[in-house]
Short mmCIF file of C-alpha atoms and ligand atoms in Angstrom, two decimals:
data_model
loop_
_atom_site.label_atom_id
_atom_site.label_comp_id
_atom_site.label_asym_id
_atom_site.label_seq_id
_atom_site.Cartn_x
_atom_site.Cartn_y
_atom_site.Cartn_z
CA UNK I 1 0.00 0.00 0.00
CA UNK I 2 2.64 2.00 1.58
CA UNK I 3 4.30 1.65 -2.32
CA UNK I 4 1.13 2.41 -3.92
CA UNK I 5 1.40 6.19 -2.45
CA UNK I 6 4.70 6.70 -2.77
CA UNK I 7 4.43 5.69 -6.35
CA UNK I 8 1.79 7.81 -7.31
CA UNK I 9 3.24 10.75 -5.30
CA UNK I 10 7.12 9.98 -7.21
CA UNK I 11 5.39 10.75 -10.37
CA UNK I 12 3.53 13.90 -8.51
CA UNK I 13 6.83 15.37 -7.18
CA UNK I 14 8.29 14.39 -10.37
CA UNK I 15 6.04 16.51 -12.04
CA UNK I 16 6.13 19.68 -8.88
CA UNK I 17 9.94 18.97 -9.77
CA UNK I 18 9.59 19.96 -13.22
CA UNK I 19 7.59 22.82 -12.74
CA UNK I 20 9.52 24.37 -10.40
CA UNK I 21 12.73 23.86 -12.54
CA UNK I 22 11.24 25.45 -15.41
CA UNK I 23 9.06 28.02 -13.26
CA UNK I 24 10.37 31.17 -14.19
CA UNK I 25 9.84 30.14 -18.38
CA UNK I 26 6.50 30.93 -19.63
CA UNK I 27 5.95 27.42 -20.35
CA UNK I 28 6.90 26.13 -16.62
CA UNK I 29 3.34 25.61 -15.61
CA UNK I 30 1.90 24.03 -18.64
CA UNK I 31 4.72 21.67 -18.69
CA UNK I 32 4.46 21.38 -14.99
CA UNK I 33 1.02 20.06 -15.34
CA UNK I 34 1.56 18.39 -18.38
CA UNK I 35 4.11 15.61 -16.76
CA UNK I 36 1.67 15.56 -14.22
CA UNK I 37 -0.82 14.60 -15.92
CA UNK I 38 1.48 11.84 -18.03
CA UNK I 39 3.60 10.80 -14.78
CA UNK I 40 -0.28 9.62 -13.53
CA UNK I 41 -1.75 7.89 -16.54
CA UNK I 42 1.86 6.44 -16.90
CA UNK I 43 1.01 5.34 -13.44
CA UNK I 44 -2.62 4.30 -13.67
CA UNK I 45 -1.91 2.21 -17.31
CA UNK I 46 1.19 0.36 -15.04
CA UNK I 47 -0.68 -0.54 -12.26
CA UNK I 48 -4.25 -1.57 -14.47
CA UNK I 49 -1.48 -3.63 -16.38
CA UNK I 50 -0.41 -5.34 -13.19
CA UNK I 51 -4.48 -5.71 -12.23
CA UNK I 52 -5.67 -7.15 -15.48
CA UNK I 53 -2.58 -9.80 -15.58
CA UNK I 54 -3.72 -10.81 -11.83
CA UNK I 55 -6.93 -11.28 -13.12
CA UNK I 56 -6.22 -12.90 -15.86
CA UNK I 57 -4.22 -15.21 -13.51
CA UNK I 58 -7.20 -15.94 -11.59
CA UNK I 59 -9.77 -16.33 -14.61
CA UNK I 60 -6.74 -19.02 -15.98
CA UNK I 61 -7.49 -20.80 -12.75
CA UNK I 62 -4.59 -19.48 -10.81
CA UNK I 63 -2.54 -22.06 -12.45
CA UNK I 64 1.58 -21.61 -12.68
CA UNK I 65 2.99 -18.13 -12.00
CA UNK I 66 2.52 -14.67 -13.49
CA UNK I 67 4.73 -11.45 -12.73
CA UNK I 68 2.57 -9.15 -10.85
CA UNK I 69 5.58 -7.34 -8.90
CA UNK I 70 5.63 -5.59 -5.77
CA UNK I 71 3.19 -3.29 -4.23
CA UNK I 72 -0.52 -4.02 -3.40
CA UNK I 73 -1.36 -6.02 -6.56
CA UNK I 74 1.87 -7.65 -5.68
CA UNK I 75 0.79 -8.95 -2.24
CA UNK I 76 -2.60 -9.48 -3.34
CA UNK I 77 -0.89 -12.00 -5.44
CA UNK I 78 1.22 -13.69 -2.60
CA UNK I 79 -1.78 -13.86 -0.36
CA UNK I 80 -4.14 -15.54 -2.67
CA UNK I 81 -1.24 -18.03 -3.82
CA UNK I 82 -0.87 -18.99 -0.14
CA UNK I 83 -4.71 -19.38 0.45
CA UNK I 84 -4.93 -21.52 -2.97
CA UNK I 85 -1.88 -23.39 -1.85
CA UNK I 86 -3.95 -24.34 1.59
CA UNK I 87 -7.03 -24.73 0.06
CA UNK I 88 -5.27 -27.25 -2.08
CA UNK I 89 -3.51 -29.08 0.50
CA UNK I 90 -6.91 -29.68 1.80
CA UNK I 91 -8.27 -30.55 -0.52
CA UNK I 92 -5.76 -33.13 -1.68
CA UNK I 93 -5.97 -34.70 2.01
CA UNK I 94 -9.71 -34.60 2.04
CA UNK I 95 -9.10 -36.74 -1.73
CA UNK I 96 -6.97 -39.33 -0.30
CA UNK I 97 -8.99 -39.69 3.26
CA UNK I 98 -12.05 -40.14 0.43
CA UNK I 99 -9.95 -42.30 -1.77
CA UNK I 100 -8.50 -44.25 1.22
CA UNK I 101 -12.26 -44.82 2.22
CA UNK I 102 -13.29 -45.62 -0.54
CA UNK I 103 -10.54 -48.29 -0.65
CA UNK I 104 -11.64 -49.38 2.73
CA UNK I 105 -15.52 -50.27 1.25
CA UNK I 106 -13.63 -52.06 -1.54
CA UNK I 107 -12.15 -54.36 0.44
CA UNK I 108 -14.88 -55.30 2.33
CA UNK I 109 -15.94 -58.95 1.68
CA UNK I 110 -19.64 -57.42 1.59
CA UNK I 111 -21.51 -55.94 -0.93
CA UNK I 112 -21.58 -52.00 -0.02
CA UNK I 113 -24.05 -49.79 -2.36
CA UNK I 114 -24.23 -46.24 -1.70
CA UNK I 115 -27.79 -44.99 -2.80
CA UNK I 116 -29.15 -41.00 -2.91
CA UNK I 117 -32.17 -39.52 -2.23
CA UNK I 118 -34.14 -40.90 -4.97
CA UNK I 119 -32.74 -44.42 -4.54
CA UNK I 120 -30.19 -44.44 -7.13
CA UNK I 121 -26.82 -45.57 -7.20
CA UNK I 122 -24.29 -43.64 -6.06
CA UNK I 123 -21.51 -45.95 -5.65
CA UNK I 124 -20.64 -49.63 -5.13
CA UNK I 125 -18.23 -51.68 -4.29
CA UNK I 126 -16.61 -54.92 -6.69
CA UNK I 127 -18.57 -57.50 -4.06
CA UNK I 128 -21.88 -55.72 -4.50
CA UNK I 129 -21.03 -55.95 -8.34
CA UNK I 130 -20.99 -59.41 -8.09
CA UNK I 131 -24.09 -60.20 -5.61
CA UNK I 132 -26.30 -58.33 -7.62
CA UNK I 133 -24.36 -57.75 -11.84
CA UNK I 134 -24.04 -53.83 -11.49
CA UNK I 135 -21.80 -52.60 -13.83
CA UNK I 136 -19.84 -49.65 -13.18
CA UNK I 137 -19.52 -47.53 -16.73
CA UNK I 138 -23.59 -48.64 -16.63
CA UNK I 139 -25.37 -48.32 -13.94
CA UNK I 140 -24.36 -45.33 -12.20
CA UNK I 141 -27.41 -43.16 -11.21
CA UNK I 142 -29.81 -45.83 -12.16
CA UNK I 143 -32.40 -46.69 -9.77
CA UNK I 144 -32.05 -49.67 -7.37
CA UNK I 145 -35.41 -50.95 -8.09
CA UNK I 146 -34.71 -51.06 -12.13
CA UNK I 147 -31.58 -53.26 -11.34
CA UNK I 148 -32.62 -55.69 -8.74
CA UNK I 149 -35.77 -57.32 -9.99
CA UNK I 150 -36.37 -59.90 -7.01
CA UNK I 151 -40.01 -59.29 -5.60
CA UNK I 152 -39.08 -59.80 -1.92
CA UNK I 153 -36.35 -57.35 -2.27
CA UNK I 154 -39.09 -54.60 -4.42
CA UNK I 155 -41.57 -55.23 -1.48
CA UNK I 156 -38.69 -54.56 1.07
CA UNK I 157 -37.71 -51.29 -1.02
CA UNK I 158 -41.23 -50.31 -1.44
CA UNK I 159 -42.31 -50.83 2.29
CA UNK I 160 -39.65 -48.76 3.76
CA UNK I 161 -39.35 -50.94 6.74
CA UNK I 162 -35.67 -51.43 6.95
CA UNK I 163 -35.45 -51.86 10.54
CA UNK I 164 -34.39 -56.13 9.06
CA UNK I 165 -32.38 -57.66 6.67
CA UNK I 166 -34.15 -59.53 3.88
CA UNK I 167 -32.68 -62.65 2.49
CA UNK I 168 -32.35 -63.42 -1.68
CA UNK I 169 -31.01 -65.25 -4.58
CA UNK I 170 -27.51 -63.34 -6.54
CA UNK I 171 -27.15 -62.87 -9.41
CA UNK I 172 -25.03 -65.86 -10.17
CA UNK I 173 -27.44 -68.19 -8.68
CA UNK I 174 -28.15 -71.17 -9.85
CA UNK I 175 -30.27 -74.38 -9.39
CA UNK I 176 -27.18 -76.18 -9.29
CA UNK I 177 -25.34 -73.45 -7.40
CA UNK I 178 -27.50 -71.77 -5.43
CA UNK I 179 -26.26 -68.02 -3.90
CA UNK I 180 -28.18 -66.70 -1.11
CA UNK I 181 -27.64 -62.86 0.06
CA UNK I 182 -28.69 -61.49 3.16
CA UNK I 183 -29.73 -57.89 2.11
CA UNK I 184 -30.10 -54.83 4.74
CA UNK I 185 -31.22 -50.83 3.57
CA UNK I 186 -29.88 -48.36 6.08
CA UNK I 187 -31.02 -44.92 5.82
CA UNK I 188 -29.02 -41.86 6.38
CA UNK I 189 -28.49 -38.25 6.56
CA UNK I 190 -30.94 -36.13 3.77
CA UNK I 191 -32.81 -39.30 2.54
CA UNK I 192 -29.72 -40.90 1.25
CA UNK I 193 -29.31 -44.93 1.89
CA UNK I 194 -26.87 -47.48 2.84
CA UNK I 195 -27.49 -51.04 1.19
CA UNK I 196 -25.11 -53.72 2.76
CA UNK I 197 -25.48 -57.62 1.04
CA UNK I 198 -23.89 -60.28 2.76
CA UNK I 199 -23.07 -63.90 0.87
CA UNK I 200 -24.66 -66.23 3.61
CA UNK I 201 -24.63 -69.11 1.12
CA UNK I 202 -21.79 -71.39 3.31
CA UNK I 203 -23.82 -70.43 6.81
CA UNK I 204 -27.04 -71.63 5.01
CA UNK I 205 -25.39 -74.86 3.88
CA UNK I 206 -24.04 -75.20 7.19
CA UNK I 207 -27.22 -74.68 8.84
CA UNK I 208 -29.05 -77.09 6.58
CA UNK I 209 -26.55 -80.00 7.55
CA UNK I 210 -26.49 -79.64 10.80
CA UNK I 211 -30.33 -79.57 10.58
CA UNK I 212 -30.04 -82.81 8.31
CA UNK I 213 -27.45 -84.28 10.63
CA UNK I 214 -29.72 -83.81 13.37
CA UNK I 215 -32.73 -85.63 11.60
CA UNK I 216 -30.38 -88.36 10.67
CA UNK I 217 -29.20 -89.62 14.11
CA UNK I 218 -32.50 -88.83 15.30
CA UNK I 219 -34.09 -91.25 13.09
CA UNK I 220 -30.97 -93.72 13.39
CA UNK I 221 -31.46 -93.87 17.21
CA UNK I 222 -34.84 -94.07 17.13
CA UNK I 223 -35.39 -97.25 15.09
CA UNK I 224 -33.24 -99.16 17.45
CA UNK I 225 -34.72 -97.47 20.44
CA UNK I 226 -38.94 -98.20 19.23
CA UNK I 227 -37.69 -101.85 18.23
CA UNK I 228 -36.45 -101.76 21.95
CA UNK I 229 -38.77 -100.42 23.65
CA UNK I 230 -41.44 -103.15 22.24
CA UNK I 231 -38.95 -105.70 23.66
CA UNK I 232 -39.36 -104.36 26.39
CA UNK I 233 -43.45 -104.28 26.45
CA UNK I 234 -43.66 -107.59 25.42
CA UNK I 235 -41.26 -109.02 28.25
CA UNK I 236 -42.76 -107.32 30.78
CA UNK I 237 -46.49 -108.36 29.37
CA UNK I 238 -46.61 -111.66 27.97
CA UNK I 239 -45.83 -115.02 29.93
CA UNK I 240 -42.32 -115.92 28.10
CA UNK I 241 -40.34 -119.47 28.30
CA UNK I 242 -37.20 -119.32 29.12
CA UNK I 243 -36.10 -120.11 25.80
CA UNK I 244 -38.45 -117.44 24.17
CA UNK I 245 -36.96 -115.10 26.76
CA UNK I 246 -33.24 -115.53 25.53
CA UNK I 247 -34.49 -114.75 22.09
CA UNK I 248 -36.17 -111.58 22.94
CA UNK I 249 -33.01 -110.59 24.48
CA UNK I 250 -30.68 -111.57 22.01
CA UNK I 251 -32.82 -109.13 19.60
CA UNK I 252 -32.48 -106.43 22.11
CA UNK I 253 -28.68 -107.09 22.47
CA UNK I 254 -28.50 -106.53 18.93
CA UNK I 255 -30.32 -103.37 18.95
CA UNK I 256 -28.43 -101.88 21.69
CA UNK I 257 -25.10 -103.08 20.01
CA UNK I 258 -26.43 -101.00 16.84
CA UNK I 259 -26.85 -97.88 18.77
CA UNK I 260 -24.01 -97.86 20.85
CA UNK I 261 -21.64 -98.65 17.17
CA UNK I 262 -24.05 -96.02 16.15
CA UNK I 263 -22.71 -93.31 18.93
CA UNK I 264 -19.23 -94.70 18.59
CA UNK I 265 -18.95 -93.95 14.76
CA UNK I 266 -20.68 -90.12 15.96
CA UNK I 267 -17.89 -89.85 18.60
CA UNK I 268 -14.53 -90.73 16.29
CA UNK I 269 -16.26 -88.35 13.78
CA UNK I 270 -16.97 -85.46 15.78
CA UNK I 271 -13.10 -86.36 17.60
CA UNK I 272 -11.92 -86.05 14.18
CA UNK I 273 -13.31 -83.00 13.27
CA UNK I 274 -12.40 -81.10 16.75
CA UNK I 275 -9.29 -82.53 17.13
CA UNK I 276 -5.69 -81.08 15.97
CA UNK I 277 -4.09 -82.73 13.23
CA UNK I 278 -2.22 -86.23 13.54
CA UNK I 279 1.36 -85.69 14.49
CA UNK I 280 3.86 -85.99 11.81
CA UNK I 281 6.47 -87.40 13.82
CA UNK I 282 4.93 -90.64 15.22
CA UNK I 283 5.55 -93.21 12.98
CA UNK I 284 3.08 -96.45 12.97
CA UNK I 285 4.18 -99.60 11.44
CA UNK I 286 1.70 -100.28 7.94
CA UNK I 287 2.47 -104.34 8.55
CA UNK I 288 1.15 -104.34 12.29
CA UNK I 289 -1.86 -101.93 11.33
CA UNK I 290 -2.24 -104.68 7.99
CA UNK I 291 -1.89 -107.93 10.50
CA UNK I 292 -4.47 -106.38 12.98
CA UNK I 293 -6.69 -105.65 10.05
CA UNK I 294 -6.31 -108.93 8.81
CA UNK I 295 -7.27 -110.51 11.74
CA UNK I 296 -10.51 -108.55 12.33
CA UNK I 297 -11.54 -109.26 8.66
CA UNK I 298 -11.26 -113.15 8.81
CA UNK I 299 -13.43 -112.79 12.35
CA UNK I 300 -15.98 -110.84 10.61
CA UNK I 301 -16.26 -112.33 7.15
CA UNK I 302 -17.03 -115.61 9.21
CA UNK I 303 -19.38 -114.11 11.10
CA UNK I 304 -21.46 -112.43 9.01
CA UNK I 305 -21.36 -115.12 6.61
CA UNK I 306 -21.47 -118.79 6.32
CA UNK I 307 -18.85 -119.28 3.90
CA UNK I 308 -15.84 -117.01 4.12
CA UNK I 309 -13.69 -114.71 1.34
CA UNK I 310 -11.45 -115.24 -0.37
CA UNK I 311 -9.04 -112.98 1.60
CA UNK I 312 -5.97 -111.81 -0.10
CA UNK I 313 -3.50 -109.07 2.46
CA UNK I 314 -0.53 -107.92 0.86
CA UNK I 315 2.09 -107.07 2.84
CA UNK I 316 4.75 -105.13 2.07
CA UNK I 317 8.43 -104.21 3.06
CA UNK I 318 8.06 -102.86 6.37
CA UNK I 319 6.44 -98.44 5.55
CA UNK I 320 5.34 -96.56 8.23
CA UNK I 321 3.25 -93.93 7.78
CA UNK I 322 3.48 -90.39 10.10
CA UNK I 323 0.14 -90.05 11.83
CA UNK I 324 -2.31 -91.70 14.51
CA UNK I 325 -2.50 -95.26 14.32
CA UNK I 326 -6.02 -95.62 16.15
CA UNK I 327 -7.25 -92.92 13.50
CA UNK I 328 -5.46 -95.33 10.19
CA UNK I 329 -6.87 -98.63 11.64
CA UNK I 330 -9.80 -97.13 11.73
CA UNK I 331 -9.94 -96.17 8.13
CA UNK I 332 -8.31 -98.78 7.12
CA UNK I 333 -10.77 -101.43 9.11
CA UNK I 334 -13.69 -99.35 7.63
CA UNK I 335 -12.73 -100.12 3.90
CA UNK I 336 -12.13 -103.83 4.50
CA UNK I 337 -15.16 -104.01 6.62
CA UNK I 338 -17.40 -102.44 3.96
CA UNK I 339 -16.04 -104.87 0.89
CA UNK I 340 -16.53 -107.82 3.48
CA UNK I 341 -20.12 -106.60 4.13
CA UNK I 342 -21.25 -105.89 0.92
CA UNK I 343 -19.46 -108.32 -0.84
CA UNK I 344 -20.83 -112.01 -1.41
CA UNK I 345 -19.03 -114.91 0.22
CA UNK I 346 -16.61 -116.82 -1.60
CA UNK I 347 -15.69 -113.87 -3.58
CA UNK I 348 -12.42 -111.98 -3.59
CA UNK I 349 -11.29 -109.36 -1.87
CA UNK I 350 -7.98 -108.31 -2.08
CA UNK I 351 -5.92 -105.67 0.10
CA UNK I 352 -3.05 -103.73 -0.40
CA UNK I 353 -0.58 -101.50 0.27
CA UNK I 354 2.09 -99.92 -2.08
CA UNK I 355 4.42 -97.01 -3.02
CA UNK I 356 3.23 -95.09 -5.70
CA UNK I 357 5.74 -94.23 -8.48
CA UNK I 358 5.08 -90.38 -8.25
CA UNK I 359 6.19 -90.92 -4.82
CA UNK I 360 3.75 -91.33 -1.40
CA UNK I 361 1.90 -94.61 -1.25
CA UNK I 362 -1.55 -95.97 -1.83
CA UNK I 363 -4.08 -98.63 0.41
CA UNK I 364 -6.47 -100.30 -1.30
CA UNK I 365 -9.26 -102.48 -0.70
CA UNK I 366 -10.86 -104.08 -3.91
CA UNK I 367 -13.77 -106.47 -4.09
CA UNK I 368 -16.04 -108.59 -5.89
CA UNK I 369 -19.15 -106.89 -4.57
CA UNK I 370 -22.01 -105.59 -6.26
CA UNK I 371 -20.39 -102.58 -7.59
CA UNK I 372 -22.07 -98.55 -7.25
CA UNK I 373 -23.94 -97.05 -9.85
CA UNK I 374 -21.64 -94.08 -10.91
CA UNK I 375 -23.98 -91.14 -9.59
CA UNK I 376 -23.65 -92.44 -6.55
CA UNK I 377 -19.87 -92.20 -6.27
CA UNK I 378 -19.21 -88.36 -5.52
CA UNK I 379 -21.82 -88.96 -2.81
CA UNK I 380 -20.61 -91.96 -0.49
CA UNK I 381 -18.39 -89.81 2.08
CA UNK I 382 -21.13 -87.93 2.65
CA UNK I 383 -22.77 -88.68 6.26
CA UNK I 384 -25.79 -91.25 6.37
CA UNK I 385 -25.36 -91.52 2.52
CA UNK I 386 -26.24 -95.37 1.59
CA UNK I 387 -26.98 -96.76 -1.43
CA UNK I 388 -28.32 -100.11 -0.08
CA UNK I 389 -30.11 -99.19 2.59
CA UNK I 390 -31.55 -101.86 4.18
CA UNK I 391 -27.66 -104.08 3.64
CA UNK I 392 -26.58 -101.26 5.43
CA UNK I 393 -28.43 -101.47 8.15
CA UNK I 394 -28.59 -105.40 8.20
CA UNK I 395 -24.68 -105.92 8.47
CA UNK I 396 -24.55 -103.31 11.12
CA UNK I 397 -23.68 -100.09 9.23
CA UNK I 398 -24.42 -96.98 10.65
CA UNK I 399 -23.73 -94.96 6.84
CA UNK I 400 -20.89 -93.08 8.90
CA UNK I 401 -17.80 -95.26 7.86
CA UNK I 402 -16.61 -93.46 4.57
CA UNK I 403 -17.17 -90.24 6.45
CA UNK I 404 -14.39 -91.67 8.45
CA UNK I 405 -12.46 -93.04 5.98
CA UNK I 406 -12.55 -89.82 4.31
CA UNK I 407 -11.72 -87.41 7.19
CA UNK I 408 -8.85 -89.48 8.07
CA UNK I 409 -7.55 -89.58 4.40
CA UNK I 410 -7.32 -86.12 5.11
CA UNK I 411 -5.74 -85.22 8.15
CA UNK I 412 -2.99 -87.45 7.08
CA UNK I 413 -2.51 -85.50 3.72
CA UNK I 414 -4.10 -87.96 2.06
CA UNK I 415 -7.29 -88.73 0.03
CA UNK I 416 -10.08 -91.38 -0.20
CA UNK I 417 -10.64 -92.75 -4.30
CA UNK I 418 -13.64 -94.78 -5.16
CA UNK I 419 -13.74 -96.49 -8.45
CA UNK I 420 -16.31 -99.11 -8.63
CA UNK I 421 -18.76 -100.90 -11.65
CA UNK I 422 -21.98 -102.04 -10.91
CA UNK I 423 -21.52 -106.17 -11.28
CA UNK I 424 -18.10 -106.19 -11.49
CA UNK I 425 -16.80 -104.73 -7.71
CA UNK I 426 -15.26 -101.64 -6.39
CA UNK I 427 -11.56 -99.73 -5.36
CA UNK I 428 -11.65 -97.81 -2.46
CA UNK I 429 -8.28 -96.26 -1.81
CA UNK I 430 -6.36 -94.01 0.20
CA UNK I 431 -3.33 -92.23 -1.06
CA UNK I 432 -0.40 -91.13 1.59
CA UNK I 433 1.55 -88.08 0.75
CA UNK I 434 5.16 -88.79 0.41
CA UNK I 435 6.24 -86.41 3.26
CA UNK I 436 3.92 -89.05 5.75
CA UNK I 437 5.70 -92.31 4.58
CA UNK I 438 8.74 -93.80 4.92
CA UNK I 439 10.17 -97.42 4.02
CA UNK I 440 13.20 -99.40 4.97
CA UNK I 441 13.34 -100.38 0.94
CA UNK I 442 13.19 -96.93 -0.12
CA UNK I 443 15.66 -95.73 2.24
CA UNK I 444 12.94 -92.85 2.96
P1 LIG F 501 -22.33 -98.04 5.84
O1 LIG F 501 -22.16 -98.12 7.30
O2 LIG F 501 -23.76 -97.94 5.42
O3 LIG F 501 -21.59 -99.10 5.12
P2 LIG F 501 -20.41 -96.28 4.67
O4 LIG F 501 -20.24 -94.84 4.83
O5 LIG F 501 -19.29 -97.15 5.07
O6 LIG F 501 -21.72 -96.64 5.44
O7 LIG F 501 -20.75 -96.56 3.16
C1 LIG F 501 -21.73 -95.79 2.51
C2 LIG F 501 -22.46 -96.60 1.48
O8 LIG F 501 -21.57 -96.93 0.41
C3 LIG F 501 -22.94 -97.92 1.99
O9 LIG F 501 -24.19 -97.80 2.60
C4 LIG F 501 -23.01 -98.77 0.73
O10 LIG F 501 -24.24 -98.52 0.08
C5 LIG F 501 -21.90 -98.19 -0.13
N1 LIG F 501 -20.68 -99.04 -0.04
C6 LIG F 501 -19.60 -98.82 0.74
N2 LIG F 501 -18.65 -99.75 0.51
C7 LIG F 501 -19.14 -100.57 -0.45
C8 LIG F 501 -18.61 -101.70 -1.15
N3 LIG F 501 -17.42 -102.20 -0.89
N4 LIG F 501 -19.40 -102.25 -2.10
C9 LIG F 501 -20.62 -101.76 -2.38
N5 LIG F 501 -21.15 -100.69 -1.76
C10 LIG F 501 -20.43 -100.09 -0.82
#
């Protein structure tokens, strides 16, 4: 400001200077004036100059630099280049908090769509893209209600109840792969909305077995337990002999024996499924798990049939394999136990156990039996999944045993194969990683 003045009153004095100098000529005062008069429009154009550059700086955006000098235009200048510069900051740092939030919602593993006022979309995240097919370059501003077509989720959006979530098919659902979203509308500030989807597929499947699971070992105890119970009525109702007596409670042994295997096969599946993994340093011995095998499969072929197999074990060069030896017998006795079962008497069934070529080793148990119909292989593991039912339940299976088998297979880094034709017989087999086995031949 200060230079402003002085400026202007330079070019005054300048001209007072001039007037006096040539004061006593006729022309002093004229000339006098006259620089006056020039020495302030020289003045005035210099500093509009300066003005009109500054403004043209600002109508350019106030982008780069532009000589505006010293003086008021001058600090003008400075001062709004230092607010500008702030502003800037700020706003950069507001961008990244946004663009670092915005980050945040894309990582989420749920669907996050931001909606406005009129229920369109604002923004979404990739997971939202896939639970419900938005495109980005698309949909933008479109209205929910024109993209997601399910009824319950129009009647939730039309109600405007949104104190609950709503559940619905994805996009990407299938009848062979179903997708199930749990959907929840959250309102907020100035009629905007928050719509969260959550993938609850897995918990649904997971609900719906242990639902199943339930059902099954309720009905699987409660066979045994009526047939019992009618025991029961009749021996404390009707006059028995002796002999009809031992009968009755032969039958009930046999019931009782079929829920307590029943319970037993629950127990060494749920210990399985709690429990941690086998160790990897406790070696068992494949010919003393083969020879106690062996054993139990000679006792039960000729008990559950009058003629026995044809039994073939072959053992091998002393393996051992890393892991829990009650958990391997038990897989192991499952898969001979099954073929001796379901397979005729007479026939062969043959067991072995070998090192693979590609390294690791393989058990096998293959039979003579009736064979499975191929749809049913993929199947078998699962829990209370028979195919013969009523063999099943004759020969004491409790439709648990490849559950086992297969859970086992597993925790040992293995895995149980079942190849099988219907008439001809069936493989089961469990492959070994190579890291769990080791044999004296192999120098392992
Ligand atoms: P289960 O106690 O009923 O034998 P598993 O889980 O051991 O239960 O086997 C499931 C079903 O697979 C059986 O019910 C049977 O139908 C079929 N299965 C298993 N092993 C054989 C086999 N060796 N031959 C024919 N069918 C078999």
């Amino acid at each position: 400001m200060i230079w402003r003045l002085l400026s202007l009153l330079l070019c005054q004095a300048f001209a007072a200077g001039l007037g006096w100098y040539l004061a006593p000529t006729p022309w002093g005062l004229p000339i006098a004036l006259a620089s006056a008069l020039v020495g302030s429009c020289l003045w005035l154009v210099l500093d509009t100059t300066r003005g009109l550059r500054m403004l043209a700086w600002l109508r350019g955006g106030a982008q780069g630099d532009t000589a505006i000098g010293n003086g008021l235009w001058g600090e003008a200048y400075d001062r709004v280049r230092r607010i500008l510069r702030a502003t800037n900051k700020r706003t950069q740092e507001s961008d990244k908090r946004l663009t670092d939030f915005l980050a945040a919602l894309q990582a989420s593993p749920n669907g996050v769509v931001l909606l406005d006022a009129e229920v369109r979309i604002e923004w979404f995240n990739q997971t939202a893209a896939l639970h419900f097919g938005f495109d980005a370059q698309r949909d933008l501003l479109q209205h929910l209600g024109n993209l997601v077509r399910d009824p319950g989720f129009a009647a939730y959006l039309a109600e405007h109840n949104f104190d609950h979530d709503i559940t619905m098919p994805g996009k990407e659902s299938r009848d062979a792969k179903p997708v199930k979203l749990s959907v929840h509308l959250h309102p907020y500030g100035g009629g905007r909305m928050l719509l969260l989807s959550r993938d609850i597929t897995a918990v649904e499947q997971a609900e719906a077995m242990r639902r199943d699971f339930v059902a099954n070992v309720s009905h699987e105890i409660r066979t045994p337990l009526t047939v019992l119970a009618g025991f029961v009525e009749t021996l404390q109702t009707l006059p028995l002999d002796d002999e009809e007596r031992q009968r009755y409670l032969g039958l009930m042994e046999q019931q009782a024996q079929r829920m307590q295997t029943l319970v037993n096969d629950l127990l060494t599946l749920s210990r399985l499924e709690g429990s941690p993994p086998p160790p990897n340093n406790e070696w068992v011995s494949v010919d003393m798990l083969m020879q106690h095998c062996e054993q139990e499969a000679r006792d039960l072929s000729r008990l559950l049939w009058t003629e026995t197999h044809d039994l073939r074990f072959d053992r091998t060069p002393d393996c051992e394999i890393a892991g829990s030896a009650a958990e391997l017998h038990s897989a192991m006795s499952n898969l001979i136990g099954n073929a001796i079962r379901y397979t005729p008497a007479q026939r062969r069934i043959e067991v072995c156990f070998y090192m693979s070529p590609e390294g690791g080793a393989v058990f096998y148990v293959h039979d003579q039996g009736p064979g499975i119909a191929q749809e049913h292989l993929p199947r078998l593991s699962e829990r209370f999944y028979r195919v013969d039912r009523s063999r099943s339940r004759d020969t004491g299976g409790t439709g648990l045993g490849l559950a086992i088998v297969k859970h086992v297979a597993q925790r040992h880094g293995g895995e149980l194969h079942i190849e099988s034709t219907p008439g001809k017989g069936s493989t089961f087999s469990i492959t070994f990683a190579a890291s769990r086995i080791r044999c004296e031949t192999t120098g392992a």
